[in-house]
C-alpha positions as a Markdown table, in Angstrom:
| # | Residue | x | y | z |
|---|---|---|---|---|
| 1 | Arg | 12.9 | -10.3 | -22.2 |
| 2 | Leu | 9.7 | -11.4 | -23.9 |
| 3 | Phe | 6.4 | -11.5 | -22.0 |
| 4 | His | 6.2 | -15.4 | -22.9 |
| 5 | Gln | 9.1 | -16.3 | -21.1 |
| 6 | Tyr | 8.2 | -15.1 | -17.8 |
| 7 | His | 4.4 | -14.8 | -17.9 |
| 8 | Lys | 4.0 | -16.8 | -14.7 |
| 9 | Thr | 5.9 | -14.6 | -12.7 |
| 10 | Phe | 4.3 | -11.2 | -13.7 |
| 11 | Ala | 0.6 | -11.5 | -14.8 |
| 12 | Ala | -2.3 | -13.8 | -15.2 |
| 13 | Leu | -3.0 | -14.0 | -18.9 |
| 14 | Asn | -6.3 | -13.2 | -20.5 |
| 15 | Phe | -7.4 | -14.7 | -23.9 |
| 16 | Ser | -6.5 | -11.6 | -25.9 |
| 17 | Asp | -2.8 | -12.1 | -24.8 |
| 18 | Tyr | -2.2 | -15.6 | -26.4 |
| 19 | Glu | -1.8 | -14.5 | -29.8 |
| 20 | Ala | 0.5 | -11.6 | -29.2 |
| 21 | Ile | 2.7 | -13.8 | -26.8 |
| 22 | Ser | 3.0 | -16.6 | -29.3 |
| 23 | Arg | 4.1 | -14.0 | -31.8 |
| 24 | Cys | 6.7 | -12.8 | -29.3 |
| 25 | Glu | 5.0 | -9.3 | -29.8 |
| 26 | Gln | 4.4 | -8.4 | -26.1 |
| 27 | Glu | 7.2 | -7.3 | -24.1 |
| 28 | Val | 7.6 | -7.2 | -20.4 |
| 29 | Pro | 7.6 | -3.3 | -19.4 |
| 30 | Glu | 11.3 | -2.1 | -18.4 |
| 31 | Tyr | 9.5 | -0.3 | -14.9 |
| 32 | Phe | 6.1 | -1.7 | -13.7 |
| 33 | Asn | 4.3 | -0.2 | -10.8 |
| 34 | Phe | 0.9 | -1.9 | -10.0 |
| 35 | Ala | -0.3 | 1.5 | -8.5 |
| 36 | Ser | 0.0 | 3.6 | -11.7 |
| 37 | Asp | 0.0 | 1.0 | -14.5 |
| 38 | Val | -3.0 | -1.1 | -13.2 |
| 39 | Leu | -5.1 | 1.0 | -10.6 |
| 40 | Asp | -4.9 | 4.2 | -12.5 |
| 41 | Lys | -5.7 | 2.4 | -15.5 |
| 42 | Trp | -8.8 | 0.9 | -14.2 |
| 43 | Ser | -9.5 | 4.4 | -13.0 |
| 44 | Gln | -9.2 | 6.0 | -16.3 |
| 45 | Ile | -11.4 | 3.3 | -17.8 |
| 46 | Glu | -14.0 | 3.9 | -15.0 |
| 47 | Lys | -13.8 | 7.8 | -15.6 |
| 48 | Glu | -14.5 | 7.0 | -19.3 |
| 49 | Arg | -17.3 | 4.7 | -19.0 |
| 50 | Lys | -19.2 | 7.5 | -16.9 |
| 51 | Gly | -21.6 | 4.9 | -15.3 |
| 52 | Pro | -21.9 | 2.9 | -12.1 |
| 53 | Ser | -18.8 | 0.5 | -11.5 |
| 54 | Asn | -17.9 | -2.3 | -9.3 |
| 55 | Pro | -16.0 | -1.4 | -6.0 |
| 56 | Ala | -12.5 | -1.9 | -6.2 |
| 57 | Leu | -12.2 | -2.1 | -2.3 |
| 58 | Trp | -15.5 | -3.0 | -0.3 |
| 59 | Trp | -14.6 | -3.4 | 3.6 |
| 60 | Ile | -17.3 | -4.4 | 6.0 |
| 61 | Asn | -16.2 | -4.2 | 9.8 |
| 62 | Gly | -17.8 | -6.5 | 12.8 |
| 63 | Lys | -20.6 | -4.1 | 13.5 |
| 64 | Gly | -21.7 | -3.8 | 9.5 |
| 65 | Asp | -20.3 | -0.7 | 9.1 |
| 66 | Glu | -19.0 | -0.4 | 5.4 |
| 67 | Thr | -16.5 | 1.5 | 3.2 |
| 68 | Lys | -17.0 | 1.1 | -0.7 |
| 69 | Trp | -14.3 | 2.8 | -3.0 |
| 70 | Ser | -14.4 | 2.9 | -6.6 |
| 71 | Phe | -11.0 | 2.4 | -8.7 |
| 72 | Glu | -11.2 | 6.4 | -9.0 |
| 73 | Glu | -11.5 | 6.9 | -5.3 |
| 74 | Leu | -8.9 | 4.3 | -4.4 |
| 75 | Ser | -6.4 | 5.7 | -7.0 |
| 76 | Phe | -7.1 | 9.4 | -5.7 |
| 77 | Leu | -6.9 | 8.5 | -1.9 |
| 78 | Ser | -3.7 | 6.3 | -2.6 |
| 79 | Gln | -2.1 | 9.4 | -4.4 |
| 80 | Lys | -2.8 | 11.5 | -1.3 |
| 81 | Val | -1.4 | 8.8 | 1.2 |
| 82 | Ala | 1.8 | 8.7 | -1.2 |
| 83 | Asn | 2.2 | 12.3 | -0.9 |
| 84 | Met | 1.7 | 12.2 | 3.0 |
| 85 | Leu | 4.7 | 9.4 | 3.1 |
| 86 | Ser | 6.9 | 11.6 | 1.0 |
| 87 | Gly | 5.9 | 14.8 | 2.5 |
| 88 | Pro | 5.4 | 15.1 | 6.3 |
| 89 | Cys | 6.7 | 11.5 | 6.8 |
| 90 | Ser | 9.9 | 12.4 | 4.6 |
| 91 | Leu | 10.0 | 8.8 | 3.2 |
| 92 | Gln | 11.9 | 8.2 | -0.2 |
| 93 | Arg | 12.3 | 5.6 | -2.7 |
| 94 | Gly | 13.8 | 2.5 | -0.7 |
| 95 | Asp | 13.1 | 3.7 | 2.6 |
| 96 | Arg | 11.3 | 1.0 | 4.8 |
| 97 | Val | 8.0 | 1.4 | 6.8 |
| 98 | Leu | 6.8 | -0.9 | 9.4 |
| 99 | Val | 3.0 | -1.1 | 9.0 |
| 100 | Ile | 1.2 | -2.9 | 12.1 |
| 101 | Leu | -2.4 | -2.6 | 11.4 |
| 102 | Pro | -5.5 | -4.6 | 11.3 |
| 103 | Arg | -6.9 | -5.4 | 8.0 |
| 104 | Ile | -8.7 | -1.9 | 7.8 |
| 105 | Pro | -9.2 | 0.2 | 4.8 |
| 106 | Glu | -6.1 | 2.3 | 5.6 |
| 107 | Trp | -3.9 | -0.6 | 5.4 |
| 108 | Trp | -4.9 | -0.9 | 1.9 |
| 109 | Leu | -4.6 | 2.6 | 1.1 |
| 110 | Leu | -0.7 | 2.3 | 2.7 |
| 111 | Asn | 0.2 | -0.7 | 0.5 |
| 112 | Val | -0.9 | 0.8 | -2.6 |
| 113 | Ala | 0.7 | 4.2 | -1.6 |
| 114 | Cys | 4.2 | 2.3 | -0.8 |
| 115 | Met | 4.1 | 0.8 | -4.3 |
| 116 | Arg | 3.7 | 4.3 | -5.9 |
| 117 | Thr | 6.5 | 5.8 | -4.0 |
| 118 | Gly | 8.8 | 2.9 | -4.1 |
| 119 | Val | 8.8 | 2.9 | -0.1 |
| 120 | Val | 9.4 | -0.8 | 1.2 |
| 121 | Ile | 6.5 | -1.6 | 3.3 |
| 122 | Ile | 7.0 | -4.1 | 6.3 |
| 123 | Pro | 3.8 | -5.7 | 7.3 |
| 124 | Gly | 3.3 | -6.6 | 10.9 |
| 125 | Thr | 0.5 | -8.4 | 12.8 |
| 126 | Thr | -1.0 | -6.5 | 15.5 |
| 127 | Gln | -0.1 | -9.4 | 18.0 |
| 128 | Leu | 3.3 | -8.0 | 18.4 |
| 129 | Thr | 5.0 | -7.1 | 21.4 |
| 130 | Ala | 7.0 | -4.1 | 22.3 |
| 131 | Gln | 9.9 | -6.6 | 22.0 |
| 132 | Asp | 9.1 | -7.7 | 18.6 |
| 133 | Ile | 8.5 | -4.2 | 17.3 |
| 134 | Cys | 11.8 | -3.0 | 18.7 |
| 135 | Tyr | 13.4 | -6.3 | 17.0 |
| 136 | Arg | 11.8 | -5.6 | 13.6 |
| 137 | Leu | 12.7 | -1.7 | 13.7 |
| 138 | Leu | 16.4 | -2.4 | 14.4 |
| 139 | Ala | 16.6 | -5.3 | 11.9 |
| 140 | Ser | 14.9 | -3.6 | 8.8 |
| 141 | Lys | 16.3 | 0.0 | 9.7 |
| 142 | Ala | 12.6 | 1.4 | 9.3 |
| 143 | Lys | 12.6 | 5.1 | 9.2 |
| 144 | Cys | 8.8 | 5.2 | 9.9 |
| 145 | Ile | 6.3 | 3.1 | 11.7 |
| 146 | Ile | 2.4 | 3.3 | 11.3 |
| 147 | Thr | 0.1 | 1.7 | 13.8 |
| 148 | Thr | -2.9 | 2.3 | 15.8 |
| 149 | Asp | -3.4 | 3.6 | 19.3 |
| 150 | Val | -3.5 | -0.1 | 20.5 |
| 151 | Leu | 0.2 | -0.4 | 20.0 |
| 152 | Ala | 1.3 | 3.1 | 20.1 |
| 153 | Leu | 2.3 | 2.8 | 23.8 |
| 154 | Ala | 4.6 | -0.5 | 23.0 |
| 155 | Val | 6.1 | 1.6 | 20.1 |
| 156 | Asp | 7.0 | 4.6 | 22.7 |
| 157 | Ser | 8.3 | 2.1 | 25.2 |
| 158 | Val | 11.4 | 1.1 | 22.5 |
| 159 | Ala | 11.3 | 4.1 | 20.0 |
| 160 | Ser | 14.4 | 5.4 | 22.0 |
| 161 | Lys | 16.6 | 2.1 | 21.2 |
| 162 | Cys | 15.7 | 2.5 | 17.7 |
| 163 | Gln | 18.2 | 5.0 | 16.1 |
| 164 | Phe | 16.6 | 4.8 | 12.3 |
| 165 | Leu | 13.3 | 5.4 | 13.6 |
| 166 | Lys | 12.4 | 9.0 | 12.5 |
| 167 | Thr | 8.4 | 9.0 | 12.2 |
| 168 | Lys | 5.4 | 7.6 | 14.0 |
| 169 | Leu | 2.3 | 7.9 | 12.2 |
| 170 | Ile | -0.9 | 6.6 | 14.2 |
| 171 | Val | -4.2 | 5.7 | 12.5 |
| 172 | Ser | -6.8 | 6.6 | 15.2 |
| 173 | Glu | -9.6 | 9.3 | 16.0 |
| 174 | Ser | -7.4 | 10.6 | 18.9 |
| 175 | Thr | -4.0 | 12.3 | 18.7 |
| 176 | Arg | -0.8 | 11.4 | 20.6 |
| 177 | Ala | 2.2 | 13.3 | 21.4 |
| 178 | Glu | 5.1 | 13.0 | 19.1 |
| 179 | Trp | 2.9 | 11.2 | 16.6 |
| 180 | Leu | 1.5 | 12.2 | 13.3 |
| 181 | Asn | -2.2 | 11.4 | 12.8 |
| 182 | Phe | -3.2 | 9.8 | 9.8 |
| 183 | Ser | -6.6 | 11.1 | 9.5 |
| 184 | Asp | -5.4 | 14.9 | 10.3 |
| 185 | Leu | -2.7 | 14.5 | 7.4 |
| 186 | Leu | -5.2 | 12.9 | 4.8 |
């Protein structure tokens, strides 16, 4: 498959690609992984520049606290989270994970880590009820759920009905019985 036939599906074009595409010289890679093929490449470019860079992620909460990660930091942290998913969480390529988090930096790390590992991420809004969570866990056969302490009680109330659920990971400063803690593992 040549890149020019499917370019709208795979990537935005930059001007240097047009000539290669018109000559049918640029091909779509057989395997593409955003985390390794894009994020890690930008991380490498950033390392070679050895100067200040633009942030890859710049997050500010309602109180004005901010988190700023370079491409190198985002790459490194997402690799650590990928190891967490495949290690303590026992997830493998193709396994499903239900992620119910507000838009916090950990949400982005988990998205990139799932791309790295081939784990299927199922995002959920923080407005889900216990019944909604149970339905999604059963329908998706998710092996893991990741949420905050706000929804942990709702998850605990339905977890016994969800036979595929093996791991519960909480993104919180506090710990909870029968839950792995994201910060501790990171």
